[in-house]
Amino acid sequence: MPPTPTTLVETLQSSLDKIDSDQDKLSTLLSAMDLYDQPRELRALSGTGCDNSFSDDQNQHVWSQFMELAQKHGIEDQFISACLQRMDFSRTSTHLEHLECANHDLKSSKRCKERATKICNCKHKLRSKDWKPEWVEEQRRPSFMDDGAESSHTRFGVSRSLWGNMPAFDILNLKANEGLETSINRDLALAFVASGDIRNVIRTVNELPKNYGGTLDIVINDRDPMVQCRNLLLLIILGMVPDLSDATEIALHFWYSLFLPSSWLSKLGIILQESQLLTPGEHVRTLSFGSHLTLNVLMETQTQYFFAGTFVHNGPDKLTPAIANNTFYNFMNASERVDYVHRYYAGLEPSHRLAIQEWRRFGVLYPFSASSAYLNTPNPWLFGHDHTLFLNDHASPSQGWDVQAAFEVGKAHGTTQADIMGCLYFYIKDQLHTFAQRLRTFKMNISLFKYDAIELGKGIKGGTIPGIPRSILFDRIEVSNATDLQYAGVKPMLEAWGPFLKTKKANQHASLIGLFMNWAWSKGAKAVVDNRANAGNIIKTFVDYYPETIPKFPSTLDLNAGLSGISTFMGIMDNIELCHENSEAFNEYLRNQGALETCKNIGLRSRKTNTIIPHRIGGTLGHPWKTLPKKMTVEKYIMLGSLQYVLYCGRPPARAALGTTFIS
């Protein structure tokens, strides 16, 4: 029988105090770990999922005790590195095509590769039907309702918009516009002028017919140099890593995971060296993915700084596993933010609470029960050069993709809807695989820039943008929420980009697509939203539509019932826009911002019925703006209202977000 953790730690502490050499201390600590024969003792580094023999808290406690000893004696980094090196990663597959059996023995690097056939009902307090937010358990007022709290209406963390916060969509939607059959050989020009990540590029290319024979001219632009660098690296990985399975797995974890396999960084380094992207001096670099595809990227000074600096400052010798893990954990699990997180968890199904909490602890996008031992080197492209995490504490891979579609793909790969991160892993990997295939077969010219969206439009008009002729016209221009007042605004965006739409004669479906994510809380619409005369009717409609979401309180309310009711009330307010017909207010907003007058001046008009993306969250394509989302099942409501839009950060919810298209 192995010694108890308490006995072992006490003995070990005494031994380490008598040792002078760091190497001898490390050897002693590793030997002690072998004595404590627990298969999941390295869970925080090497895997996820629930263990039937030991509780989650016990596993974490054991690991924490060893880590505390390593920290106390100044050998934390050596300890983590040694633990990882002792595992034979060559015997651990990095490519999951289906969910495998969770029977792992990480210490001997053995695992069962058969398909998973049974479900483990993990015993965890987050999965309990009796789980309550911490403010209810402690019988206190939640911090997000404290008007005096400075952080109650601010984001926590550093946001560089590395991940999309709205579901990816196909900006062409040929089936509802030009037609699939008539577009087989049509050349198409697409502009993503405030792209953020490349999820919309991927969805658009993936929705083209398999036998598409035209040429795609794609402009991808974002003003953030870190975003541009990440987009460039994703395209290089997906287009230039020879093996498709390697390419998609590398790209997925590069995009969304805190850790990468160390071998992949060296492979990527070789490709970058051969591409000469780091050649000093501002220049346009053209990469060829075969004879059919070129990638043109403007490597200006700031981009080069981020590109080279990230490799220098965030290399494995500087951004250690301990630094990466601690930084991520401290951001995602800060004690002052627990009420915000629990407000979010209160609207989730129990299994999803646990799955998301697991991701928030370890930051690896992978199926819940699968071994991620091979992910052992920090991802340098999620951190600044001072090792600041470039994410908010509400960032989540689920925000940028269709969660319902992910559930279906996850089931096809052997996992269940309860494992939301596992479903997203398989779904995103499938999307990346299809995109990588098309990078190898479709004719494309991709241009990558780092400009302010307005300045890019002016530059093209003036003929000063390398590789882009001033005469270019586009079939689609997607501007994201640069139309919001907090950014460029709708009128300047229309003036800068409206003239670049193809004429009605060339393509009557040519469209400029904008997202108005924050319109309802901007100055021009504030009075309309704040003074709702029918607020009571809207709440009543919501309760009538979704009575299952309203708990039945006892006839005599006690303090706990009142505190629990806060979660219910916040859930209603976060999702009430599903029952609020606000098209008149939105039209007024567009008029106030000069959008409609600008359209008239430059020969555009605003569509009254969207044909590319629904006019609002939960809406139906092809319906007028005034049409409310149809009543949903409780399952779909939870998926749309909670999983898809992670909004516990204190800012107003995005349910009022509207998308519209402007056409010539």
XYZ file of C-alpha atoms in Angstrom:
664
model
C 0.000 0.000 0.000
C 1.452 3.406 -0.932
C 2.098 5.889 1.854
C -0.538 8.482 2.557
C 0.075 11.936 1.084
C 0.458 13.489 4.540
C 3.091 10.988 5.697
C 4.983 11.146 2.429
C 5.050 14.947 2.260
C 6.232 15.298 5.864
C 9.068 12.828 5.289
C 9.943 14.399 1.961
C 10.046 17.911 3.414
C 12.488 16.810 6.064
C 14.699 15.113 3.468
C 14.741 18.056 1.066
C 15.764 20.465 3.830
C 18.957 18.448 4.296
C 19.925 18.395 0.590
C 22.001 21.167 -1.001
C 22.103 20.196 -4.689
C 19.103 21.104 -6.871
C 19.670 17.956 -8.913
C 19.605 15.776 -5.793
C 16.448 17.527 -4.593
C 14.815 16.885 -7.958
C 15.761 13.194 -7.887
C 14.379 12.845 -4.368
C 11.104 14.521 -5.309
C 10.633 12.348 -8.395
C 11.403 9.194 -6.417
C 8.803 10.181 -3.844
C 6.227 10.558 -6.584
C 6.895 6.987 -7.661
C 6.189 5.826 -4.108
C 2.779 7.417 -4.222
C 1.437 5.019 -6.834
C -1.502 6.997 -8.190
C -2.110 6.841 -11.956
C -3.667 10.293 -12.211
C -1.230 12.197 -10.003
C -0.026 14.301 -12.948
C -3.519 15.131 -14.065
C -2.909 18.855 -14.105
C -0.228 18.342 -16.735
C -1.065 15.180 -18.547
C -4.724 14.505 -18.940
C -8.310 15.341 -18.277
C -11.412 13.518 -17.233
C -12.780 11.973 -14.073
C -11.119 9.100 -12.288
C -13.268 6.493 -10.584
C -10.768 5.752 -7.810
C -9.838 9.212 -6.651
C -11.823 12.396 -6.392
C -10.926 15.395 -8.498
C -10.087 17.384 -5.366
C -7.788 14.636 -4.058
C -5.873 14.431 -7.339
C -5.398 18.190 -7.359
C -4.388 18.212 -3.690
C -1.677 15.591 -4.216
C -0.267 17.424 -7.213
C -0.379 20.739 -5.326
C 1.647 19.319 -2.440
C 4.444 18.172 -4.728
C 4.361 21.479 -6.597
C 4.552 23.456 -3.354
C 7.646 21.536 -2.329
C 9.242 22.138 -5.730
C 8.453 25.856 -5.514
C 9.753 26.139 -1.964
C 13.090 24.675 -2.993
C 13.370 26.627 -6.253
C 13.108 23.661 -8.634
C 9.577 24.179 -9.978
C 10.506 24.431 -13.668
C 12.969 21.525 -13.493
C 10.337 19.423 -11.743
C 7.659 20.022 -14.383
C 10.093 19.446 -17.246
C 11.340 16.219 -15.673
C 7.789 14.929 -15.223
C 7.036 15.554 -18.868
C 10.302 14.051 -20.097
C 9.671 10.824 -18.183
C 6.612 10.142 -20.315
C 7.127 8.388 -23.633
C 5.097 10.688 -25.850
C 6.096 8.778 -28.975
C 3.711 6.067 -27.849
C 0.841 8.481 -27.418
C -1.153 9.283 -30.545
C -1.706 12.966 -31.230
C -4.575 12.439 -33.654
C -7.985 11.423 -32.380
C -10.437 10.387 -35.082
C -12.906 8.993 -32.559
C -13.239 9.026 -28.795
C -10.992 6.349 -27.337
C -11.304 4.324 -24.166
C -10.315 6.345 -21.090
C -8.233 3.514 -19.626
C -4.890 5.338 -19.411
C -1.765 4.564 -17.431
C 0.248 7.711 -17.991
C 3.230 6.624 -15.928
C 3.923 3.727 -18.291
C 2.546 5.595 -21.332
C -0.013 2.877 -22.008
C -3.550 3.358 -23.140
C -6.399 1.450 -24.689
C -6.975 2.526 -28.296
C -10.391 0.906 -28.658
C -13.461 3.066 -29.177
C -15.115 4.313 -26.012
C -18.293 2.336 -25.355
C -19.275 3.300 -21.820
C -20.053 6.558 -20.069
C -18.564 7.414 -16.700
C -20.932 9.315 -14.421
C -18.381 11.515 -12.721
C -19.096 12.493 -9.153
C -18.362 16.169 -8.965
C -20.168 18.934 -7.138
C -20.648 20.900 -10.378
C -22.681 17.991 -11.765
C -24.924 17.832 -8.731
C -28.546 18.866 -9.173
C -28.179 20.629 -5.831
C -25.277 22.826 -6.955
C -25.740 26.506 -6.115
C -23.670 29.604 -6.871
C -21.202 30.525 -4.179
C -23.095 33.660 -3.196
C -26.119 31.489 -2.376
C -24.046 29.034 -0.354
C -22.467 31.913 1.562
C -25.771 33.829 1.844
C -24.451 37.122 0.531
C -25.090 39.597 -2.245
C -23.250 38.672 -5.487
C -20.394 40.978 -6.443
C -21.824 41.773 -9.888
C -24.766 43.494 -8.185
C -22.538 45.687 -6.051
C -22.795 49.125 -7.661
C -19.700 50.216 -5.788
C -17.495 47.507 -7.279
C -15.265 49.088 -9.879
C -14.887 45.805 -11.735
C -18.580 44.994 -11.965
C -18.890 46.425 -15.478
C -15.421 45.768 -16.834
C -13.721 42.839 -18.477
C -11.122 40.871 -16.575
C -7.967 40.116 -18.492
C -6.346 41.387 -21.671
C -8.378 41.052 -24.851
C -6.581 40.948 -28.197
C -9.569 39.389 -30.018
C -7.572 36.243 -30.721
C -10.781 34.192 -30.781
C -14.079 35.099 -32.386
C -16.987 35.874 -30.077
C -19.799 35.243 -32.573
C -20.472 31.963 -34.431
C -18.621 31.544 -37.728
C -20.720 31.912 -40.869
C -20.454 31.547 -44.635
C -20.416 35.070 -46.092
C -21.410 33.771 -49.544
C -24.352 31.453 -48.834
C -24.482 30.637 -52.544
C -27.512 28.395 -52.153
C -29.689 31.361 -51.126
C -28.057 33.865 -53.483
C -26.044 33.238 -56.679
C -26.876 29.526 -56.688
C -24.577 26.555 -56.196
C -24.743 25.116 -59.705
C -24.315 28.455 -61.460
C -21.300 29.283 -59.291
C -19.211 26.175 -59.989
C -16.806 28.093 -62.233
C -17.525 31.640 -61.063
C -14.520 33.677 -59.935
C -15.222 35.252 -56.553
C -13.575 38.139 -54.696
C -14.040 38.273 -50.919
C -12.860 40.830 -48.369
C -12.706 40.246 -44.612
C -11.689 43.757 -43.631
C -11.849 43.377 -39.828
C -11.427 39.644 -39.691
C -10.333 38.856 -36.164
C -9.479 35.175 -36.539
C -10.087 33.299 -39.810
C -13.139 31.257 -38.791
C -15.429 33.050 -41.304
C -12.853 32.504 -44.049
C -12.810 28.793 -43.222
C -16.593 28.426 -43.116
C -16.982 30.316 -46.409
C -14.407 28.261 -48.315
C -15.711 25.008 -46.821
C -19.266 25.702 -48.005
C -18.244 26.031 -51.653
C -19.098 23.050 -53.886
C -16.492 20.273 -53.757
C -15.964 20.636 -57.500
C -15.598 24.420 -57.421
C -13.414 25.411 -60.370
C -13.286 29.190 -60.178
C -10.607 31.376 -58.619
C -10.943 32.865 -55.143
C -9.352 36.244 -54.440
C -9.427 36.722 -50.674
C -8.327 39.771 -48.678
C -7.903 39.212 -44.927
C -7.185 42.246 -42.766
C -6.989 42.995 -39.054
C -5.329 45.968 -37.398
C -3.912 43.914 -34.501
C -0.400 42.631 -35.363
C -0.777 39.638 -33.037
C -4.010 38.634 -34.780
C -2.332 38.999 -38.170
C 0.617 36.859 -37.046
C -1.693 34.137 -35.760
C -3.752 34.155 -38.962
C -0.579 33.934 -41.018
C 0.719 30.995 -39.003
C -2.615 29.175 -39.207
C -2.608 29.513 -42.998
C 1.014 28.337 -43.178
C 0.319 25.340 -40.940
C -2.801 24.312 -42.843
C -1.255 24.907 -46.257
C 2.371 23.846 -45.861
C 2.570 21.049 -43.270
C 2.685 18.015 -45.595
C 0.549 15.581 -43.601
C -3.113 16.661 -43.403
C -3.678 15.009 -40.022
C -0.630 16.754 -38.589
C -1.680 20.065 -40.122
C -5.185 20.028 -38.660
C -4.107 18.873 -35.204
C -1.305 21.440 -35.020
C -3.617 24.223 -36.207
C -6.362 23.336 -33.729
C -4.107 23.435 -30.672
C -2.162 26.434 -31.965
C -5.508 28.243 -32.190
C -7.222 27.140 -28.986
C -4.955 25.266 -26.544
C -2.614 26.497 -23.846
C -0.069 23.764 -24.591
C 1.444 22.288 -27.762
C 3.691 19.288 -28.418
C 7.308 20.453 -28.375
C 8.057 18.631 -31.634
C 5.537 20.776 -33.504
C 7.301 24.027 -32.643
C 10.507 22.783 -34.240
C 8.620 21.654 -37.360
C 6.982 25.057 -37.616
C 10.338 26.757 -37.143
C 11.785 24.926 -40.148
C 8.886 26.019 -42.365
C 9.217 29.642 -41.244
C 12.953 29.626 -41.855
C 12.438 28.333 -45.379
C 9.725 30.923 -46.060
C 12.077 33.820 -45.144
C 9.254 35.653 -43.378
C 11.665 37.104 -40.845
C 13.876 38.838 -43.408
C 14.533 42.352 -42.005
C 12.844 45.315 -43.655
C 9.249 46.004 -44.641
C 8.321 43.895 -47.630
C 5.601 41.816 -49.259
C 6.368 38.139 -48.993
C 4.708 35.714 -51.413
C 4.348 32.090 -50.350
C 3.236 29.411 -52.788
C 1.185 26.427 -51.677
C 1.757 24.698 -55.002
C 0.983 26.129 -58.436
C -2.655 26.903 -57.615
C -2.414 29.079 -54.483
C -0.411 32.109 -53.423
C -0.353 33.814 -50.036
C 0.814 37.428 -50.076
C 1.580 38.976 -46.710
C 2.782 42.495 -45.991
C 5.471 42.101 -43.330
C 5.697 45.611 -41.953
C 7.810 46.603 -38.978
C 5.267 46.077 -36.191
C 4.231 42.685 -37.549
C 7.870 41.597 -37.746
C 8.371 42.720 -34.154
C 5.493 40.585 -32.911
C 6.462 37.696 -35.137
C 10.118 37.501 -34.155
C 9.616 38.775 -30.608
C 7.142 36.033 -29.770
C 9.659 33.353 -30.703
C 12.383 35.105 -28.709
C 10.477 36.072 -25.554
C 8.029 33.155 -25.423
C 10.394 30.318 -26.217
C 10.359 27.182 -24.023
C 13.312 28.480 -22.002
C 11.412 31.651 -21.010
C 7.688 30.836 -21.124
C 7.880 27.729 -18.971
C 4.989 25.324 -18.273
C 4.752 26.688 -14.737
C 4.459 30.302 -15.919
C 1.892 29.449 -18.596
C -0.203 27.243 -16.328
C -0.179 29.680 -13.408
C -0.952 32.706 -15.583
C -3.874 30.984 -17.287
C -5.265 29.596 -14.044
C -4.986 32.921 -12.225
C -6.864 34.739 -14.995
C -9.570 32.136 -15.465
C -10.122 31.378 -11.788
C -9.531 34.679 -10.007
C -11.290 34.732 -6.638
C -12.785 38.177 -7.274
C -14.540 36.843 -10.379
C -16.149 33.733 -8.924
C -19.642 35.293 -8.837
C -19.424 36.206 -12.524
C -18.393 32.665 -13.397
C -21.115 31.134 -11.235
C -23.673 33.462 -12.784
C -22.702 31.886 -16.101
C -22.668 28.338 -14.704
C -26.156 28.803 -13.251
C -27.605 28.721 -16.774
C -25.777 25.569 -17.864
C -26.563 21.898 -17.678
C -24.572 20.145 -14.918
C -22.270 18.227 -17.279
C -21.476 21.372 -19.235
C -20.531 23.171 -16.030
C -17.955 20.494 -15.330
C -16.646 20.315 -18.904
C -16.166 24.075 -19.105
C -14.619 24.237 -15.648
C -12.126 21.575 -16.764
C -11.166 23.703 -19.748
C -10.870 26.789 -17.540
C -8.417 24.913 -15.329
C -6.135 23.439 -17.971
C -6.801 25.378 -21.183
C -6.602 22.400 -23.539
C -9.271 21.841 -26.197
C -9.601 18.067 -26.098
C -12.204 15.412 -25.230
C -12.855 15.215 -21.504
C -11.547 11.697 -20.899
C -8.740 11.663 -23.481
C -5.079 11.793 -22.512
C -3.441 15.063 -23.538
C -0.019 14.108 -22.164
C 1.719 15.010 -25.415
C 0.677 18.666 -25.048
C 3.687 19.658 -22.975
C 5.035 22.989 -24.259
C 3.315 26.369 -23.679
C 1.657 27.929 -26.711
C 3.669 31.143 -27.264
C 0.911 32.679 -29.400
C -1.539 33.155 -26.539
C 0.833 35.373 -24.559
C 2.438 38.784 -24.807
C 6.186 39.220 -24.680
C 5.912 39.902 -20.939
C 3.954 36.616 -20.599
C 0.621 38.363 -20.111
C -2.257 36.170 -21.257
C -3.977 37.722 -24.291
C -7.443 36.476 -23.305
C -10.342 37.696 -21.190
C -11.605 35.448 -18.425
C -14.806 34.868 -20.411
C -12.993 33.751 -23.579
C -14.121 30.341 -24.789
C -13.716 28.275 -27.977
C -17.497 27.775 -27.958
C -18.183 31.410 -28.848
C -16.790 31.246 -32.363
C -18.577 28.174 -33.717
C -22.036 26.663 -34.116
C -22.377 24.632 -30.920
C -25.388 22.672 -32.193
C -23.402 21.564 -35.254
C -20.497 20.673 -32.951
C -22.774 18.408 -30.902
C -23.781 16.473 -34.014
C -20.186 16.050 -35.201
C -19.066 15.055 -31.708
C -21.651 12.286 -31.571
C -20.449 10.999 -34.945
C -16.937 10.744 -33.486
C -18.093 8.815 -30.434
C -18.422 11.442 -27.734
C -21.585 12.802 -26.129
C -23.270 16.178 -25.937
C -22.233 16.402 -22.288
C -18.605 16.741 -23.416
C -18.928 20.122 -25.098
C -15.177 20.650 -25.464
C -14.768 17.186 -26.958
C -17.526 17.957 -29.460
C -15.851 21.252 -30.356
C -12.514 19.469 -30.757
C -13.894 17.081 -33.376
C -16.018 19.744 -35.093
C -13.243 22.327 -35.432
C -10.780 19.649 -36.515
C -13.180 18.532 -39.255
C -13.542 22.152 -40.401
C -9.769 22.618 -40.448
C -9.263 19.349 -42.325
C -11.700 20.357 -45.065
C -10.124 23.806 -45.321
C -6.605 22.340 -45.507
C -7.716 20.035 -48.322
C -9.124 22.981 -50.255
C -5.970 25.019 -49.758
C -4.269 22.188 -51.627
C -6.801 21.916 -54.464
C -8.714 25.185 -55.010
C -7.288 28.099 -56.992
C -6.803 30.946 -54.523
C -4.961 34.214 -54.125
C -4.909 35.238 -50.459
C -3.629 38.629 -49.297
C -2.996 39.275 -45.611
C -2.735 42.803 -44.180
C -2.562 44.728 -40.903
C -4.337 48.030 -41.410
C -7.107 49.989 -39.815
C -10.185 49.012 -41.860
C -10.869 52.572 -43.028
C -7.225 53.157 -43.953
C -7.141 49.935 -45.968
C -10.123 51.112 -48.011
C -8.476 54.479 -48.615
C -5.215 52.771 -49.528
C -6.837 50.539 -52.139
C -8.647 53.537 -53.602
C -5.348 55.407 -53.793
C -3.479 52.466 -55.294
C -0.980 52.224 -52.424
C -1.757 48.715 -51.138
C 0.808 46.198 -52.479
C -0.729 43.510 -54.661
C -4.270 44.954 -54.666
C -5.303 46.895 -57.801
C -7.337 50.046 -57.201
C -9.903 48.702 -59.691
C -10.753 45.645 -57.587
C -14.421 44.970 -56.803
C -15.760 42.357 -54.407
C -18.677 39.939 -54.349
C -18.758 40.083 -50.558
C -17.264 42.487 -48.040
C -17.520 41.386 -44.419
C -16.754 44.150 -41.914
C -17.671 42.385 -38.644
C -18.700 44.876 -35.942
C -16.375 47.620 -37.154
C -19.756 49.261 -37.867
C -20.231 49.777 -34.114
C -19.653 53.289 -32.788
C -16.915 51.983 -30.500
C -14.890 51.217 -33.624
C -15.135 52.824 -37.068
C -18.915 53.337 -37.192
C -21.400 52.399 -39.900
C -21.233 55.606 -41.977
C -17.409 55.663 -42.329
C -17.388 51.942 -43.140
C -20.016 52.375 -45.862
C -18.137 55.326 -47.339
C -14.821 53.464 -47.304
C -16.014 50.083 -48.569
C -19.368 50.545 -50.299
C -17.726 51.665 -53.579
C -15.794 48.367 -53.726
C -18.916 46.221 -54.154
C -19.480 44.801 -57.616
C -22.215 46.530 -59.572
C -25.690 45.073 -59.754
C -25.018 44.168 -63.381
C -21.870 42.223 -62.470
C -23.449 40.485 -59.458
C -26.850 41.458 -58.128
C -26.085 39.540 -54.920
C -22.899 41.455 -54.063
C -23.181 42.483 -50.410
C -21.464 44.310 -47.587
C -22.208 42.485 -44.330
C -22.053 44.252 -40.975
C -22.630 43.146 -37.394
C -24.120 45.663 -34.972
C -23.099 44.021 -31.738
C -23.286 47.038 -29.436
C -25.847 49.263 -31.126
C -28.447 49.008 -28.360
C -26.121 50.524 -25.753
C -24.616 53.229 -27.897
C -25.580 56.856 -27.441
C -27.808 56.930 -30.501
C -30.101 54.140 -29.299
C -29.835 54.371 -25.529
C -33.120 56.205 -24.969
C -35.005 53.717 -27.122
C -33.734 50.771 -25.106
C -33.784 52.221 -21.607
C -37.334 53.591 -21.788
C -39.184 50.490 -22.885
C -42.809 51.132 -22.085
C -43.579 47.476 -22.665
C -40.762 45.981 -20.566
C -43.283 44.101 -18.437
C -44.912 42.589 -21.510
C -41.534 41.452 -22.840
C -40.703 39.712 -19.559
C -44.145 38.085 -19.518
C -43.637 36.829 -23.073
C -40.278 35.362 -22.090
C -41.749 33.576 -19.063
C -44.614 32.240 -21.208
C -42.158 30.979 -23.838
C -39.692 29.396 -21.440
C -41.511 28.500 -18.193
C -39.143 25.558 -17.664
C -36.316 28.017 -17.008
C -38.165 29.614 -14.085
C -37.741 27.668 -10.817
C -40.727 27.155 -8.545
C -40.014 28.885 -5.261
C -41.639 27.851 -1.973
C -44.653 29.841 -0.820
C -42.599 31.329 2.007
C -39.413 32.765 0.560
C -36.308 32.414 2.686
C -32.939 34.066 2.142
C -31.559 31.190 0.042
C -34.570 31.265 -2.263
C -34.156 34.996 -2.732
C -30.460 34.687 -3.498
C -31.123 31.829 -5.925
C -33.710 34.011 -7.612
C -30.957 36.447 -8.584
C -29.580 33.838 -10.998
C -33.017 33.344 -12.506
C -33.592 37.072 -12.898
C -30.182 37.597 -14.472
C -30.857 34.694 -16.830
C -34.076 36.347 -17.973
C -32.440 39.734 -18.452
C -29.481 38.225 -20.318
C -31.814 36.540 -22.800
C -34.834 38.825 -22.893
C -33.909 40.159 -26.338
C -35.112 36.846 -27.748
C -38.616 38.192 -27.080
C -38.032 41.867 -27.846
C -39.060 43.143 -31.279
C -36.562 45.974 -31.750
C -36.430 46.449 -35.529
C -37.992 49.929 -35.361
C -35.366 51.038 -32.849
C -32.636 49.572 -35.048
C -33.917 51.424 -38.113
C -33.934 54.617 -36.085
C -30.354 53.911 -35.045
C -29.276 53.480 -38.682
C -30.968 56.751 -39.621
C -29.354 58.587 -36.709
C -25.936 57.298 -37.740
C -26.400 58.470 -41.322
C -26.275 54.942 -42.729
C -29.376 55.178 -44.917
C -28.427 58.568 -46.337
C -24.905 57.341 -47.064
C -26.302 54.301 -48.886
C -28.386 56.589 -51.080
C -25.395 58.787 -51.860
C -23.129 55.931 -52.960
C -25.741 53.819 -54.728
C -26.399 51.151 -52.101
C -29.487 50.073 -50.206
C -30.108 48.169 -47.014
C -31.713 44.761 -47.373
C -34.997 44.370 -45.526
C -34.754 40.591 -45.699
C -31.339 39.052 -45.119
C -30.208 36.261 -47.447
C -26.721 35.543 -46.084
C -27.047 35.456 -42.305
C -30.188 35.837 -40.144
C -30.991 39.375 -39.064
C -30.621 38.589 -35.367
C -29.444 35.892 -32.974
C -31.908 33.016 -33.062
C -33.575 34.438 -36.167
C -34.480 32.644 -39.390
C -32.850 33.437 -42.711
C -35.174 35.146 -45.168
C -37.549 36.563 -42.553
C -38.175 40.326 -42.202
C -36.315 42.228 -39.505
C -39.393 42.475 -37.301
C -39.718 38.685 -37.039
C -38.813 37.378 -33.592
C -36.967 34.082 -33.113
C -39.291 31.105 -33.016
C -39.978 29.519 -29.668
C -37.167 27.068 -29.013
C -36.936 23.840 -27.094
C -35.375 24.215 -23.661
C -32.314 22.333 -24.922
C -31.815 24.751 -27.807
C -32.525 27.720 -25.546
C -29.783 26.605 -23.144
C -27.437 26.012 -26.064
C -28.113 29.415 -27.635
C -28.639 31.444 -24.487
C -25.779 30.114 -22.389
C -23.283 27.915 -24.200
C -23.014 29.916 -27.420
C -22.620 33.354 -25.874
C -20.406 33.514 -22.794
C -21.536 36.753 -21.184
C -20.896 36.842 -17.476
C -18.279 39.566 -17.668
C -20.513 42.437 -16.613
C -21.154 44.019 -20.005
C -24.640 44.025 -21.554
C -25.574 40.797 -23.342
C -25.279 40.561 -27.114
C -28.774 39.173 -27.647
C -29.699 42.511 -29.226
C -26.939 42.116 -31.808
C -28.237 42.573 -35.320
C -26.643 41.837 -38.655
C -27.566 43.553 -41.878
C -26.389 43.618 -45.465
C -26.017 46.521 -47.851
C -26.284 45.813 -51.575
C -25.762 47.748 -54.775
